[in-house]
Structure formats: structure tokens, C-alpha cells
């Protein structure tokens, strides 16, 4: 489905950009020119980008392990 008709940007292209490292609308705009002309696609582009990005809880958690205790 086309998200940005001005520049012919599809939801597939936005998902591909997200997997390549785009994490914001500003980055999408710089990479694909989405929402850079009339701007009517900005809301839909952000929605597709949000769906494509991994949830924040998917980030690996760091665990601190204490192996020695001074007495």
C-alpha cells in the first residue's frame, strides 16, 4: 500500500527502512522523503514505522552478578 503518494513510498519501503535503522519520522523523511511535500502521510508513516519497530521491552536486559563479597 502506498503511504506517501507525493514520493511513491510504500509501507513495505518504510518497514525496510525501519529494519535498516530508521527510528523516527525525521529519519524516514531524510531517507525516503516521506512527509516532505504535502505532509498528509506523516500520521500513517509514523503508524507503519511504530508497527515495524521492535517493542521497547524487547531490548536485552542487563543483569549484574556479584561473585565476591568482601567481609
Short mmCIF file of N, CA, C and O in Angstrom, two decimals:
data_model
loop_
_atom_site.label_atom_id
_atom_site.label_comp_id
_atom_site.label_asym_id
_atom_site.label_seq_id
_atom_site.Cartn_x
_atom_site.Cartn_y
_atom_site.Cartn_z
N UNK A 1 0.85 -1.17 0.00
CA UNK A 1 0.00 0.00 0.00
C UNK A 1 0.90 1.24 0.00
O UNK A 1 1.91 1.28 0.69
N UNK A 2 0.48 2.21 -0.80
CA UNK A 2 1.23 3.47 -0.82
C UNK A 2 0.87 4.31 0.41
O UNK A 2 -0.30 4.48 0.72
N UNK A 3 1.86 4.80 1.08
CA UNK A 3 1.67 5.69 2.23
C UNK A 3 1.85 7.13 1.77
O UNK A 3 1.04 7.99 2.08
N UNK A 4 2.89 7.40 1.01
CA UNK A 4 3.17 8.75 0.50
C UNK A 4 2.99 8.75 -1.02
O UNK A 4 3.80 8.17 -1.74
N UNK A 5 1.92 9.39 -1.46
CA UNK A 5 1.66 9.45 -2.89
C UNK A 5 2.58 10.45 -3.59
O UNK A 5 2.91 10.28 -4.76
N UNK A 6 2.99 11.48 -2.89
CA UNK A 6 3.86 12.50 -3.49
C UNK A 6 5.18 11.91 -3.96
O UNK A 6 5.71 12.28 -5.01
N UNK A 7 5.72 10.95 -3.17
CA UNK A 7 7.02 10.38 -3.49
C UNK A 7 6.94 8.88 -3.76
O UNK A 7 7.98 8.23 -3.89
N UNK A 8 5.75 8.33 -3.82
CA UNK A 8 5.58 6.92 -4.14
C UNK A 8 6.23 5.99 -3.13
O UNK A 8 6.85 4.99 -3.49
N UNK A 9 6.06 6.29 -1.84
CA UNK A 9 6.66 5.48 -0.78
C UNK A 9 5.61 4.52 -0.23
O UNK A 9 4.52 4.94 0.16
N UNK A 10 5.94 3.26 -0.20
CA UNK A 10 5.01 2.23 0.28
C UNK A 10 5.29 1.85 1.74
O UNK A 10 6.35 2.17 2.28
N UNK A 11 4.32 1.16 2.34
CA UNK A 11 4.52 0.66 3.71
C UNK A 11 5.67 -0.34 3.75
O UNK A 11 6.42 -0.40 4.72
N UNK A 12 5.85 -1.08 2.68
CA UNK A 12 6.96 -2.04 2.61
C UNK A 12 8.30 -1.31 2.65
O UNK A 12 9.23 -1.75 3.34
N UNK A 13 8.40 -0.19 1.96
CA UNK A 13 9.65 0.59 1.97
C UNK A 13 9.92 1.16 3.36
O UNK A 13 11.07 1.21 3.81
N UNK A 14 8.86 1.59 4.05
CA UNK A 14 9.03 2.13 5.41
C UNK A 14 9.48 1.02 6.36
O UNK A 14 10.38 1.22 7.18
N UNK A 15 8.88 -0.17 6.25
CA UNK A 15 9.29 -1.29 7.10
C UNK A 15 10.76 -1.68 6.83
O UNK A 15 11.51 -1.96 7.76
N UNK A 16 11.13 -1.66 5.57
CA UNK A 16 12.52 -1.99 5.21
C UNK A 16 13.48 -0.95 5.79
O UNK A 16 14.53 -1.30 6.33
N UNK A 17 13.10 0.32 5.74
CA UNK A 17 13.93 1.38 6.32
C UNK A 17 14.03 1.22 7.83
O UNK A 17 15.08 1.46 8.42
N UNK A 18 12.92 0.84 8.47
CA UNK A 18 12.93 0.63 9.93
C UNK A 18 13.90 -0.49 10.31
O UNK A 18 14.66 -0.37 11.26
N UNK A 19 13.87 -1.55 9.55
CA UNK A 19 14.78 -2.67 9.83
C UNK A 19 16.24 -2.30 9.53
O UNK A 19 17.15 -2.88 10.10
N UNK A 20 16.43 -1.30 8.67
CA UNK A 20 17.78 -0.84 8.34
C UNK A 20 18.29 0.21 9.32
O UNK A 20 19.43 0.64 9.22
N UNK A 21 17.42 0.65 10.27
CA UNK A 21 17.90 1.57 11.30
C UNK A 21 17.15 2.87 11.45
O UNK A 21 17.47 3.66 12.34
N UNK A 22 16.16 3.16 10.61
CA UNK A 22 15.36 4.38 10.78
C UNK A 22 14.43 4.21 11.98
O UNK A 22 13.69 3.24 12.04
N UNK A 23 14.50 5.13 12.93
CA UNK A 23 13.68 5.02 14.13
C UNK A 23 12.79 6.23 14.36
O UNK A 23 12.17 6.34 15.41
N UNK A 24 12.75 7.17 13.43
CA UNK A 24 11.91 8.36 13.63
C UNK A 24 11.40 8.85 12.27
O UNK A 24 11.93 8.48 11.22
N UNK A 25 10.39 9.69 12.34
CA UNK A 25 9.85 10.27 11.11
C UNK A 25 10.90 11.15 10.44
O UNK A 25 10.99 11.16 9.21
N UNK A 26 11.71 11.83 11.22
CA UNK A 26 12.76 12.67 10.64
C UNK A 26 13.76 11.82 9.84
O UNK A 26 14.20 12.23 8.76
N UNK A 27 14.08 10.66 10.37
CA UNK A 27 15.00 9.77 9.64
C UNK A 27 14.34 9.22 8.39
O UNK A 27 14.99 9.11 7.34
N UNK A 28 13.05 8.89 8.48
CA UNK A 28 12.32 8.44 7.29
C UNK A 28 12.28 9.53 6.23
O UNK A 28 12.44 9.28 5.05
N UNK A 29 12.05 10.76 6.68
CA UNK A 29 12.00 11.89 5.77
C UNK A 29 13.34 12.07 5.05
O UNK A 29 13.38 12.28 3.84
N UNK A 30 14.42 11.94 5.79
CA UNK A 30 15.75 12.09 5.19
C UNK A 30 16.07 10.94 4.24
O UNK A 30 16.68 11.15 3.19
N UNK A 31 15.60 9.74 4.60
CA UNK A 31 15.94 8.55 3.80
C UNK A 31 15.02 8.38 2.59
O UNK A 31 15.48 8.11 1.49
N UNK A 32 13.70 8.55 2.81
CA UNK A 32 12.73 8.23 1.75
C UNK A 32 11.96 9.45 1.25
O UNK A 32 11.16 9.30 0.33
N UNK A 33 12.15 10.60 1.87
CA UNK A 33 11.44 11.84 1.55
C UNK A 33 9.95 11.76 1.90
O UNK A 33 9.15 12.57 1.43
N UNK A 34 9.57 10.76 2.69
CA UNK A 34 8.17 10.64 3.10
C UNK A 34 7.80 11.84 3.96
O UNK A 34 8.61 12.34 4.74
N UNK A 35 6.59 12.37 3.77
CA UNK A 35 6.06 13.51 4.54
C UNK A 35 6.88 14.78 4.34
O UNK A 35 6.90 15.64 5.21
N UNK A 36 7.54 14.90 3.22
CA UNK A 36 8.37 16.10 2.99
C UNK A 36 7.74 17.08 2.00
O UNK A 36 8.27 18.15 1.79
N UNK A 37 6.59 16.71 1.43
CA UNK A 37 5.97 17.63 0.47
C UNK A 37 4.66 18.17 1.04
O UNK A 37 4.64 19.24 1.61
N UNK A 38 3.58 17.44 0.92
CA UNK A 38 2.30 17.94 1.45
C UNK A 38 2.13 17.59 2.93
O UNK A 38 1.40 18.27 3.64
N UNK A 39 2.77 16.51 3.39
CA UNK A 39 2.73 16.13 4.80
C UNK A 39 1.52 15.34 5.23
O UNK A 39 1.41 14.96 6.39
N UNK A 40 0.58 15.07 4.33
CA UNK A 40 -0.63 14.34 4.71
C UNK A 40 -0.35 12.89 5.10
O UNK A 40 -1.17 12.28 5.75
N UNK A 41 0.78 12.37 4.72
CA UNK A 41 1.11 10.97 5.01
C UNK A 41 1.86 10.80 6.33
O UNK A 41 2.15 9.67 6.73
N UNK A 42 2.18 11.87 7.00
CA UNK A 42 3.02 11.78 8.21
C UNK A 42 2.43 10.85 9.26
O UNK A 42 3.14 10.01 9.82
N UNK A 43 1.13 10.98 9.52
CA UNK A 43 0.50 10.15 10.57
C UNK A 43 0.57 8.67 10.20
O UNK A 43 0.92 7.83 11.02
N UNK A 44 0.25 8.35 8.95
CA UNK A 44 0.28 6.95 8.52
C UNK A 44 1.71 6.41 8.50
O UNK A 44 1.95 5.26 8.87
N UNK A 45 2.66 7.24 8.08
CA UNK A 45 4.06 6.81 8.06
C UNK A 45 4.55 6.50 9.47
O UNK A 45 5.24 5.51 9.68
N UNK A 46 4.16 7.34 10.45
CA UNK A 46 4.55 7.09 11.84
C UNK A 46 3.93 5.80 12.35
O UNK A 46 4.55 5.04 13.09
N UNK A 47 2.67 5.54 11.96
CA UNK A 47 2.00 4.32 12.40
C UNK A 47 2.69 3.08 11.83
O UNK A 47 2.91 2.10 12.56
N UNK A 48 3.03 3.11 10.57
CA UNK A 48 3.73 1.97 9.95
C UNK A 48 5.10 1.79 10.60
O UNK A 48 5.51 0.67 10.90
N UNK A 49 5.79 2.89 10.85
CA UNK A 49 7.10 2.82 11.49
C UNK A 49 6.99 2.23 12.90
O UNK A 49 7.79 1.36 13.27
N UNK A 50 5.99 2.65 13.66
CA UNK A 50 5.80 2.11 15.01
C UNK A 50 5.53 0.62 14.99
O UNK A 50 6.01 -0.12 15.85
N UNK A 51 4.76 0.17 14.01
CA UNK A 51 4.48 -1.27 13.90
C UNK A 51 5.73 -2.05 13.55
O UNK A 51 5.90 -3.19 13.98
N UNK A 52 6.60 -1.44 12.76
CA UNK A 52 7.79 -2.14 12.27
C UNK A 52 8.91 -2.21 13.31
O UNK A 52 9.73 -3.13 13.28
N UNK A 53 8.93 -1.25 14.24
CA UNK A 53 9.99 -1.23 15.23
C UNK A 53 9.71 -2.25 16.33
O UNK A 53 8.57 -2.46 16.69
N UNK A 54 10.74 -2.86 16.89
CA UNK A 54 10.54 -3.79 18.00
C UNK A 54 10.07 -3.04 19.24
O UNK A 54 10.42 -1.88 19.44
N UNK A 55 9.24 -3.69 20.07
CA UNK A 55 8.79 -3.03 21.29
C UNK A 55 9.97 -2.74 22.22
O UNK A 55 10.96 -3.47 22.20
N UNK A 56 9.87 -1.68 23.03
CA UNK A 56 10.98 -1.32 23.92
C UNK A 56 11.36 -2.45 24.88
O UNK A 56 12.51 -2.56 25.27
N UNK A 57 10.41 -3.30 25.24
CA UNK A 57 10.72 -4.37 26.19
C UNK A 57 11.52 -5.48 25.53
O UNK A 57 12.03 -6.35 26.22
N UNK A 58 11.65 -5.45 24.20
CA UNK A 58 12.40 -6.49 23.51
C UNK A 58 13.91 -6.30 23.65
O UNK A 58 14.68 -7.19 23.32
N UNK A 59 14.32 -5.14 24.15
CA UNK A 59 15.75 -4.88 24.34
C UNK A 59 16.30 -5.82 25.41
O UNK A 59 15.63 -6.10 26.40
N UNK A 60 17.49 -6.33 25.21
CA UNK A 60 18.05 -7.25 26.20
C UNK A 60 18.28 -6.54 27.53
O UNK A 60 18.72 -5.40 27.58
N UNK A 61 17.94 -7.22 28.60
CA UNK A 61 18.13 -6.68 29.94
C UNK A 61 19.52 -7.04 30.42
O UNK A 61 20.03 -8.12 30.15
N UNK A 62 20.11 -6.12 31.15
CA UNK A 62 21.42 -6.38 31.71
C UNK A 62 21.25 -6.83 33.15
O UNK A 62 20.45 -6.26 33.89
N UNK A 63 21.98 -7.84 33.50
CA UNK A 63 21.92 -8.37 34.85
C UNK A 63 23.29 -8.24 35.49
O UNK A 63 24.30 -8.61 34.90
N UNK A 64 23.31 -7.71 36.70
CA UNK A 64 24.55 -7.58 37.44
C UNK A 64 24.69 -8.78 38.36
O UNK A 64 23.81 -9.07 39.17
N UNK A 65 25.78 -9.50 38.22
CA UNK A 65 26.03 -10.66 39.06
C UNK A 65 27.22 -10.36 39.95
O UNK A 65 28.31 -10.02 39.48
N UNK A 66 27.02 -10.47 41.27
CA UNK A 66 28.10 -10.24 42.23
C UNK A 66 28.69 -11.60 42.57
O UNK A 66 27.99 -12.50 43.03
N UNK A 67 29.99 -11.75 42.33
CA UNK A 67 30.61 -13.05 42.56
C UNK A 67 31.42 -13.09 43.86
O UNK A 67 31.70 -14.16 44.36
N UNK A 68 31.83 -11.94 44.41
CA UNK A 68 32.61 -11.94 45.64
C UNK A 68 32.08 -10.84 46.56
O UNK A 68 31.75 -9.75 46.12
N UNK A 69 32.03 -11.14 47.83
CA UNK A 69 31.62 -10.16 48.82
C UNK A 69 32.76 -10.03 49.83
O UNK A 69 33.20 -11.02 50.40
N UNK A 70 33.26 -8.80 50.03
CA UNK A 70 34.34 -8.57 51.00
C UNK A 70 33.76 -8.59 52.40
O UNK A 70 32.72 -8.01 52.68
N UNK A 71 34.45 -9.26 53.32
CA UNK A 71 33.99 -9.35 54.70
C UNK A 71 34.93 -8.59 55.60
O UNK A 71 36.08 -8.61 55.53
#
